[in-house]
Structures are given as C-alpha cells and as structure tokens.
Amino acid sequence: MKKILVPAVAVVLAGFPFVLPPSGHAQQAGASGAKAQTATLPTPPLGDGPWTFDTAEQHKLRVSVVAKGLSHPWNLTFLPGGNMLVTERAGRIRMIKDGKLDPAPISGVPGVHAVRLSGLMDIALHPKFAENHWLYFTYTKDMPGEQVSTALVRGRLEGNALLDVKELLVTDTWAGDGGSGSRLAFGRDGMLFMSTGASNGNAAQEGGSLRGKILRLTDEGKAAPGNPFAGRAGFRPEVYSMGHRNSLALMVHPVTGEVWADENGPNGGDEINLIKPGKNYGWPVVSYGRDYGGPRISDNPYREGWELPVVFWVPAIAVSGMEVYTGDRFPAWKNNMFVGSMRVGEILGTGHLQRIVFNERNEELRREMLLTELHQRIREVRQGPDGLIYLLTDEDNAVLLRLEPVN
C-alpha cells in the first residue's frame, strides 16, 4: 500500500478554471479574442493504489481503484442490487457488475455529438425504477445546418439494453462546439429537474429559450405543474430558474429537499447556487468571474433582485460533480458538501476534490482540498449505498475511485 500523509489545508478562495485539457478538449477564447496561457504540472500515471491520506477531520483516508478503462466519464448511478452505470462522453453507457467493468456497453443509446464538453452526459433513474425500469439521460444532439442542441431521452433498461427509447425534450439550437453541460435530478414530488448550459451569447437571460436554465419537468418531459413562469408572455413554461452559464452538478439535498446546482464560470466565477423558483442567477449580466483573456465579466457582481451564489471561486476551480454526505462511515463529514474540481488556476494536472462545511443557515465555514497528490480531474462525486464515497476521473484512461476510512 502506498502511503501519503497530506497536511490539512484550509482555503478561502482557491480554484481551477474550466479550461479543458488537450485530450479532445480546447480552451475557449474570451470576449476580447485573447486566450489565456496554460501551464502543466508533470503528471505521473495514476498507478494501481491504494493510497492513504491524512485529512483535517477524517484522519487516515484510503483511496482505491474500483474500475479502470473508462473514457471521459460523466455520470455514476447506482442500480438496485449494487451494480453501477457510468456514462462516457463519446456516447456509451457502461455497467460495473460485481466491481468489474463490463466490456460491452449498454445498447440502444442514440448517436451523440461528442466534442469538448459536448456528448453523453447525465443519467437519472425514475423514482419507481424498480417497477418501470425507466432511465433518463441527456446528450448533445446533432441538428440540421451544423447546429446542436441538448436532448432529454428516456429508455427502459432491460439487462444490457435500452428499449423503447423516446426523445422527451430538445432545447433550442446553437452553432459550433461550445459545450452545454446538462445534469438531472428527481425532486421529492417526482418532478424532474434538468440543467442546460449557455456559455456564449445571451440565451441564459432569454425567457423564450431553454438554454442557460434549470427546467422542471414531468416524467414525460412536459412542463411541470406549478412552474413559476407558466402563463407568462415570452417565457417557456418548463423554466424553473434562469441566468445559468453551465451547471455541471444538480442535486436535491438529501436532508432539506432543496435543489442545489454548481456552475462553471469562465476564468473565475465558479458558483454553488441554492436554486429557487423564478429566480435569476445572473449570467452573463453579472458574475464574479473574468473572461479567459482577463477582463471582468461585469463591473458589479450583484444586481438587486437577483440571486447571489452560496459559494464562489476566484479563480475558478472547474466545478463538476457535487454530493452532500449523509452516511455513517465518515461521521466527521456528516452533512458536508463534496465538489469535484478539474484544474487549479490555468494549470493542468491539478484537479482534486473539495470539501465544504456549512452552518445551519447555509453559510460557508471552511473548505478543504483533498487528493491533490493524485493530479486527477474529478468529474463526478457520489455517495454509495454502502456509505462510502465514489469518484470518477475525467481522463483518457479514467478510473472509478472509492474513498473509505482506515480503521
């Protein structure tokens, strides 16, 4: 066993901007047309592990590799009975059975537009999955005229195949390969929340666009009853909140039932937001961030009547998967939030996991950077049915990691 003792680190503002590495990703030019220069740390191969770390409130943490051979995975979902599903950006859904990656992908997935951030993204199981086997997923869809859109699809999972695949919703289109990340989460009332991105342009502020929004839908992909903009001229009834740049995590808080999302800024301005119906979260009018070439996105990061983030990072940390821990295996981490991060301040090879502690009023108390020595881009964070924490790395040869206490 490899043993690495890492001193605890407390961070107020530190981060990793979402500028994608050379493995099929490209950095986006800012409004000024300039591109920020990037630097790279030497990143040795991950190896087989396991590794032992010391952290601030959970001493002796073991990190081990569960499965290898994944390609830029996006999502990890636990099935009843213990198997896991993983989406890969290129358009594959993979199954991990008894701790081993099945070499054959799930059949029935439509073709996807997989470039940079675009591709196959999130999966959510219907609340009555044990009865109906319905599985929902989002992906980037090719459209006529070299346009793309974000699509929501439902299928029935039977064994290693998706059957009765049905397209439920398609957003308005955009040109080029600018990413539009999408995540899914079922609310306690059975309605489905879906995030859509709008990195460029003003779509996030346009009520008639489904881009740059969090949508609230029925399990058939229609506008959910009680949505805040229903019947309002110029607004799509599916819209729940607006002004989002690119939300790469979306969850229903396991304790409070509130909807939370995290959001990529450009070079600065990553956010965690508490999502409220009918609220505007600012993009691209107000932001704490800077564009990739250096200029501020806005002179004032606040506008009266709009929502401020609960947490933000300057520089950005390329926030990704997010989870609130509620298990018993890490009692010192109870109700802490964990957020994946893919790079530090324009430097490749600096991804890690962040732990955030809040008080009962959702006010941030402290942060801790974890697993920095592994130099991995952390795409997904999930608590397993066993009370352990699972991570997906976003690499060419990605892995599924498991965090567990050392007794």
Coordinates of C-alpha atoms in Angstrom, one line a residue:
M1 CA 0.0 0.0 0.0
K2 CA 1.3 3.4 -1.0
K3 CA 1.1 5.8 1.9
I4 CA 0.9 9.6 1.5
L5 CA 0.4 11.8 4.6
V6 CA -1.0 15.1 3.5
P7 CA -1.3 18.0 5.9
A8 CA -4.8 19.6 6.2
V9 CA -5.3 22.6 4.0
A10 CA -7.8 25.4 4.7
V11 CA -8.8 27.5 1.7
V12 CA -10.8 30.7 1.5
L13 CA -10.6 31.4 -2.3
A14 CA -8.6 29.0 -4.4
G15 CA -9.5 27.4 -7.7
F16 CA -9.3 25.8 -11.0
P17 CA -10.8 27.4 -14.1
F18 CA -12.7 25.2 -16.5
V19 CA -10.3 25.2 -19.4
L20 CA -10.2 21.8 -20.9
P21 CA -7.0 19.7 -21.5
P22 CA -5.6 18.6 -24.9
S23 CA -7.4 15.2 -24.9
G24 CA -10.1 16.3 -27.3
H25 CA -10.8 19.5 -25.4
A26 CA -10.0 23.0 -26.4
Q27 CA -9.8 26.3 -24.5
Q28 CA -12.3 28.9 -25.3
A29 CA -11.3 32.4 -26.3
G30 CA -12.7 35.2 -24.3
A31 CA -14.8 38.1 -25.5
S32 CA -11.6 40.0 -26.1
G33 CA -10.4 37.3 -28.5
A34 CA -7.4 36.6 -26.3
K35 CA -6.6 33.2 -24.9
A36 CA -5.0 32.7 -21.5
Q37 CA -1.8 30.8 -21.5
T38 CA -1.9 27.5 -19.6
A39 CA 0.8 25.7 -17.7
T40 CA 1.2 22.0 -17.0
L41 CA 2.5 20.1 -14.0
P42 CA 4.3 16.9 -14.6
T43 CA 1.5 14.3 -14.1
P44 CA 2.8 10.7 -13.5
P45 CA 0.4 7.8 -14.3
L46 CA -2.1 7.2 -11.5
G47 CA -1.0 3.7 -10.7
D48 CA -2.9 0.9 -9.0
G49 CA -3.1 2.2 -5.5
P50 CA -4.4 2.1 -2.8
W51 CA -3.2 5.3 -1.3
T52 CA -3.6 6.6 2.3
F53 CA -4.1 10.3 3.1
D54 CA -4.4 12.3 6.3
T55 CA -7.2 15.0 6.2
A56 CA -8.3 17.6 8.6
E57 CA -11.4 15.9 10.1
Q58 CA -11.2 12.4 8.7
H59 CA -7.8 11.0 9.5
K60 CA -6.4 8.0 7.6
L61 CA -8.4 8.0 4.4
R62 CA -7.9 5.2 2.0
V63 CA -8.4 5.7 -1.8
S64 CA -8.6 2.7 -4.0
V65 CA -9.3 2.0 -7.7
V66 CA -12.6 0.1 -8.3
A67 CA -12.5 0.0 -12.1
K68 CA -10.2 1.2 -14.9
G69 CA -10.5 1.7 -18.7
L70 CA -13.2 4.4 -18.8
S71 CA -13.0 7.2 -21.4
H72 CA -14.0 10.7 -20.1
P73 CA -17.0 9.5 -18.0
W74 CA -19.7 12.0 -16.9
N75 CA -22.1 10.2 -14.5
L76 CA -22.2 7.5 -11.9
T77 CA -25.5 6.0 -10.9
F78 CA -26.2 3.1 -8.5
L79 CA -28.7 0.5 -9.5
P80 CA -30.9 -1.5 -7.1
G81 CA -28.8 -4.6 -6.2
G82 CA -25.4 -2.9 -6.3
N83 CA -24.5 -2.6 -9.9
M84 CA -23.4 0.8 -11.3
L85 CA -24.0 2.7 -14.5
V86 CA -21.4 5.1 -15.9
T87 CA -21.9 7.4 -18.9
E88 CA -18.9 8.1 -21.2
R89 CA -18.8 11.3 -23.2
A90 CA -18.4 9.5 -26.5
G91 CA -21.9 8.1 -26.2
R92 CA -21.6 4.9 -24.2
I93 CA -23.3 3.7 -21.1
R94 CA -21.2 1.2 -19.2
M95 CA -22.1 -1.2 -16.4
I96 CA -19.9 -2.1 -13.5
K97 CA -21.0 -5.5 -12.2
D98 CA -19.6 -7.0 -9.0
G99 CA -16.9 -4.4 -9.0
K100 CA -15.8 -5.1 -12.6
L101 CA -16.3 -3.0 -15.8
D102 CA -18.4 -4.9 -18.3
P103 CA -16.5 -4.6 -21.7
A104 CA -19.8 -4.4 -23.6
P105 CA -21.7 -1.0 -23.5
I106 CA -25.4 -0.8 -23.0
S107 CA -27.1 -1.0 -26.4
G108 CA -29.8 1.4 -27.6
V109 CA -28.1 4.8 -27.0
P110 CA -28.6 7.2 -29.9
G111 CA -25.6 8.7 -31.6
V112 CA -24.2 11.8 -29.9
H113 CA -22.2 14.9 -30.8
A114 CA -19.1 14.3 -28.7
V115 CA -16.7 17.2 -28.9
R116 CA -15.1 19.1 -26.0
L117 CA -17.8 19.3 -23.3
S118 CA -20.5 18.0 -25.6
G119 CA -21.5 14.4 -25.6
L120 CA -23.4 11.9 -23.5
M121 CA -23.9 13.4 -20.0
D122 CA -26.2 12.6 -17.1
I123 CA -28.4 9.7 -16.1
A124 CA -31.2 9.6 -13.6
L125 CA -33.4 6.7 -12.5
H126 CA -37.1 7.2 -12.3
P127 CA -38.3 7.2 -8.6
K128 CA -40.2 4.0 -9.5
F129 CA -37.3 2.5 -11.4
A130 CA -37.7 -0.9 -9.6
E131 CA -41.2 -1.1 -11.2
N132 CA -40.8 0.5 -14.6
H133 CA -37.0 0.4 -15.3
W134 CA -37.2 3.9 -16.8
L135 CA -33.8 5.6 -17.2
Y136 CA -33.4 9.2 -18.3
F137 CA -30.3 10.7 -19.9
T138 CA -29.2 13.9 -21.6
Y139 CA -26.8 14.3 -24.6
T140 CA -25.7 16.7 -27.2
K141 CA -27.7 16.1 -30.4
D142 CA -26.6 17.0 -34.0
M143 CA -29.2 19.2 -35.7
P144 CA -29.6 20.4 -39.3
G145 CA -27.3 23.2 -40.5
E146 CA -24.3 22.3 -38.3
Q147 CA -26.3 23.1 -35.2
V148 CA -26.5 21.2 -32.0
S149 CA -28.9 21.0 -29.1
T150 CA -29.3 19.3 -25.7
A151 CA -31.8 16.4 -25.7
L152 CA -33.5 14.6 -22.9
V153 CA -34.3 10.9 -23.6
R154 CA -36.0 8.1 -21.7
G155 CA -35.5 4.4 -22.2
R156 CA -36.4 1.2 -20.4
L157 CA -33.3 -0.7 -19.1
E158 CA -33.6 -4.4 -19.6
G159 CA -30.4 -6.3 -18.9
N160 CA -27.7 -4.7 -21.1
A161 CA -30.1 -2.9 -23.5
L162 CA -32.2 0.2 -23.6
L163 CA -35.6 -0.4 -25.1
D164 CA -38.5 1.9 -26.1
V165 CA -36.1 4.8 -26.3
K166 CA -38.1 8.0 -26.5
E167 CA -37.0 11.6 -27.0
L168 CA -38.8 13.8 -24.5
L169 CA -37.3 17.3 -24.9
V170 CA -34.9 19.1 -27.2
T171 CA -33.6 22.6 -26.4
D172 CA -33.2 25.4 -29.0
T173 CA -30.0 25.0 -31.1
W174 CA -26.7 26.8 -31.2
A175 CA -23.8 26.7 -33.7
G176 CA -20.3 25.2 -33.1
D177 CA -18.9 23.0 -30.4
G178 CA -19.3 25.3 -27.4
G179 CA -20.3 23.0 -24.5
S180 CA -23.6 22.9 -22.9
G181 CA -23.4 20.7 -19.8
S182 CA -26.6 19.0 -18.5
R183 CA -27.5 17.3 -15.3
L184 CA -30.7 15.6 -14.0
A185 CA -32.3 15.1 -10.6
F186 CA -35.7 14.0 -9.5
G187 CA -37.4 16.1 -6.8
R188 CA -39.3 14.7 -3.9
D189 CA -42.5 15.4 -5.7
G190 CA -41.5 13.2 -8.6
M191 CA -40.8 16.0 -10.9
L192 CA -37.5 16.0 -13.0
F193 CA -35.1 18.9 -12.8
M194 CA -32.7 19.3 -15.8
S195 CA -29.9 21.9 -16.2
T196 CA -28.9 23.3 -19.6
G197 CA -25.9 25.5 -20.4
A198 CA -25.4 28.7 -22.3
S199 CA -21.8 29.7 -22.2
N200 CA -21.9 32.2 -25.0
G201 CA -24.5 34.8 -26.0
N202 CA -27.5 35.9 -24.1
A203 CA -29.7 32.8 -24.1
A204 CA -29.5 32.4 -20.3
Q205 CA -31.4 35.7 -20.0
E206 CA -34.0 35.0 -22.7
G207 CA -37.2 33.6 -21.3
G208 CA -38.2 32.0 -24.6
S209 CA -35.0 29.9 -24.7
L210 CA -34.5 26.6 -22.8
R211 CA -30.7 27.3 -22.7
G212 CA -28.9 28.6 -19.6
K213 CA -31.8 27.4 -17.4
I214 CA -32.8 24.8 -14.9
L215 CA -36.0 23.2 -16.1
R216 CA -38.7 21.4 -14.0
L217 CA -40.5 18.7 -16.0
T218 CA -42.9 15.8 -15.6
D219 CA -41.6 12.3 -16.1
E220 CA -42.9 12.7 -19.7
G221 CA -40.7 15.7 -20.3
K222 CA -43.5 18.3 -20.2
A223 CA -43.6 21.5 -18.2
A224 CA -44.3 20.5 -14.6
P225 CA -47.4 21.9 -12.9
G226 CA -46.8 25.0 -10.7
N227 CA -43.7 26.2 -12.6
P228 CA -43.0 29.9 -11.9
F229 CA -43.2 31.2 -15.5
A230 CA -46.3 29.3 -16.6
G231 CA -48.6 31.6 -18.5
R232 CA -46.2 34.5 -18.6
A233 CA -45.7 36.0 -22.0
G234 CA -42.2 35.5 -23.5
F235 CA -41.3 32.6 -21.2
R236 CA -41.2 28.8 -21.7
P237 CA -43.3 27.1 -19.1
E238 CA -40.6 24.5 -18.5
V239 CA -38.3 27.1 -17.0
Y240 CA -37.7 26.9 -13.2
S241 CA -34.7 29.3 -12.9
M242 CA -32.6 31.2 -15.3
G243 CA -29.2 33.0 -15.7
H244 CA -27.0 29.9 -15.6
R245 CA -23.8 29.6 -17.6
N246 CA -23.1 25.9 -17.4
S247 CA -24.4 23.8 -14.5
L248 CA -22.3 20.7 -14.2
A249 CA -23.9 19.4 -11.0
L250 CA -27.5 19.3 -10.0
M251 CA -28.9 17.6 -6.9
V252 CA -31.8 17.5 -4.4
H253 CA -30.4 18.0 -1.0
P254 CA -30.8 14.7 0.9
V255 CA -31.7 16.4 4.2
T256 CA -33.7 19.5 3.2
G257 CA -35.1 18.6 -0.2
E258 CA -33.8 21.9 -1.7
V259 CA -32.4 22.0 -5.2
W260 CA -28.7 22.8 -5.5
A261 CA -26.5 23.3 -8.5
D262 CA -22.9 24.2 -9.2
E263 CA -21.9 26.2 -12.2
N264 CA -18.8 26.8 -14.2
G265 CA -17.7 30.4 -14.7
P266 CA -15.1 31.3 -17.3
N267 CA -11.7 32.2 -15.8
G268 CA -13.2 32.8 -12.4
G269 CA -16.7 32.9 -11.0
D270 CA -17.5 29.2 -10.4
E271 CA -20.5 29.0 -8.2
I272 CA -22.7 26.8 -6.0
N273 CA -26.3 28.0 -6.0
L274 CA -29.4 27.2 -4.0
I275 CA -32.0 27.1 -6.7
K276 CA -35.3 28.9 -6.1
P277 CA -38.3 29.0 -8.4
G278 CA -38.4 32.0 -10.7
K279 CA -35.0 33.4 -9.7
N280 CA -32.3 34.8 -11.9
Y281 CA -28.7 33.8 -11.2
G282 CA -27.1 36.5 -13.3
W283 CA -25.2 35.0 -16.3
P284 CA -24.0 36.8 -18.5
V285 CA -25.0 40.1 -16.9
V286 CA -23.4 39.8 -13.5
S287 CA -20.6 37.4 -12.4
Y288 CA -17.6 37.3 -10.0
G289 CA -15.6 35.9 -12.9
R290 CA -13.2 37.1 -15.5
D291 CA -13.2 36.1 -19.2
Y292 CA -10.4 33.9 -20.4
G293 CA -8.4 36.8 -21.7
G294 CA -8.5 38.6 -18.3
P295 CA -11.3 41.2 -18.5
R296 CA -14.0 41.2 -15.8
I297 CA -17.4 39.8 -16.9
S298 CA -19.1 42.6 -15.2
D299 CA -18.2 45.7 -13.2
N300 CA -20.7 44.8 -10.5
P301 CA -21.1 41.1 -9.4
Y302 CA -24.6 41.8 -8.0
R303 CA -27.9 43.1 -9.3
E304 CA -30.8 43.9 -7.0
G305 CA -33.4 41.2 -7.0
W306 CA -31.1 38.6 -8.5
E307 CA -29.5 35.7 -6.6
L308 CA -26.0 35.7 -5.2
P309 CA -24.1 32.3 -5.1
V310 CA -23.8 30.5 -1.8
V311 CA -20.2 29.7 -2.6
F312 CA -18.0 31.1 -5.4
W313 CA -14.4 30.7 -6.5
V314 CA -12.0 33.2 -8.0
P315 CA -10.0 31.9 -9.8
A316 CA -12.5 29.2 -10.9
I317 CA -12.0 25.6 -10.0
A318 CA -13.9 23.9 -12.9
V319 CA -16.5 22.6 -10.5
S320 CA -18.1 19.3 -11.6
G321 CA -20.0 16.6 -9.6
M322 CA -21.4 17.5 -6.2
E323 CA -22.8 15.5 -3.3
V324 CA -23.8 16.0 0.4
Y325 CA -22.6 13.2 2.6
T326 CA -25.2 11.7 4.9
G327 CA -23.7 8.2 5.6
D328 CA -22.2 6.8 8.8
R329 CA -18.8 5.7 7.5
F330 CA -17.3 9.2 7.8
P331 CA -19.0 10.7 10.9
A332 CA -16.8 13.7 10.9
W333 CA -18.0 14.6 7.4
K334 CA -21.8 14.3 8.1
N335 CA -23.7 16.9 6.0
N336 CA -20.5 18.2 4.4
M337 CA -20.7 19.0 0.7
F338 CA -18.1 17.5 -1.7
V339 CA -17.4 19.1 -5.1
G340 CA -15.2 17.7 -7.9
S341 CA -12.6 20.0 -9.4
M342 CA -10.8 19.6 -12.7
R343 CA -7.9 22.1 -12.6
V344 CA -6.3 24.8 -10.5
G345 CA -5.8 28.4 -11.9
E346 CA -4.9 27.6 -15.5
I347 CA -2.6 24.8 -14.6
L348 CA -3.2 21.3 -16.0
G349 CA -2.7 18.3 -13.7
T350 CA -4.1 20.0 -10.6
G351 CA -7.6 18.6 -10.3
H352 CA -8.8 17.4 -6.8
L353 CA -11.8 17.1 -4.5
Q354 CA -13.1 19.9 -2.3
R355 CA -15.0 19.5 1.0
I356 CA -17.2 22.4 2.1
V357 CA -18.6 22.8 5.6
F358 CA -21.8 24.9 6.1
N359 CA -23.6 26.1 9.2
E360 CA -27.4 25.6 9.6
R361 CA -28.1 28.8 7.6
N362 CA -26.1 27.5 4.6
E363 CA -23.2 29.9 5.4
E364 CA -19.8 28.6 4.5
L365 CA -17.5 27.8 7.4
R366 CA -14.4 26.2 5.8
R367 CA -13.1 24.3 2.8
E368 CA -10.5 21.6 2.4
M369 CA -8.7 20.5 -0.7
L370 CA -8.4 16.7 -0.9
L371 CA -6.5 14.2 -3.2
T372 CA -4.3 16.9 -4.8
E373 CA -1.4 14.5 -5.0
L374 CA -3.3 12.2 -7.4
H375 CA -3.3 15.0 -10.1
Q376 CA -6.7 13.8 -11.4
R377 CA -9.6 15.8 -12.9
I378 CA -12.6 14.8 -10.7
R379 CA -15.8 14.7 -12.8
E380 CA -18.3 13.0 -10.5
V381 CA -18.9 12.6 -6.8
R382 CA -21.4 10.1 -5.4
Q383 CA -22.2 8.5 -2.0
G384 CA -22.7 4.8 -2.5
P385 CA -25.4 2.6 -0.8
D386 CA -22.5 1.4 1.4
G387 CA -21.9 4.9 2.8
L388 CA -18.6 5.3 1.0
I389 CA -17.7 8.0 -1.4
Y390 CA -17.1 7.2 -5.1
L391 CA -15.3 9.5 -7.7
L392 CA -15.0 9.4 -11.4
T393 CA -11.9 10.9 -13.0
D394 CA -12.2 12.7 -16.4
E395 CA -9.2 11.4 -18.3
D396 CA -8.5 9.5 -21.5
N397 CA -8.0 6.4 -19.3
A398 CA -10.2 7.3 -16.5
V399 CA -11.0 5.3 -13.3
L400 CA -13.6 4.9 -10.7
L401 CA -12.2 5.6 -7.2
R402 CA -13.6 4.6 -3.8
L403 CA -12.9 6.6 -0.5
E404 CA -13.1 4.7 2.7
P405 CA -11.9 5.2 6.3
V406 CA -8.9 3.3 7.6
N407 CA -9.9 1.7 10.9

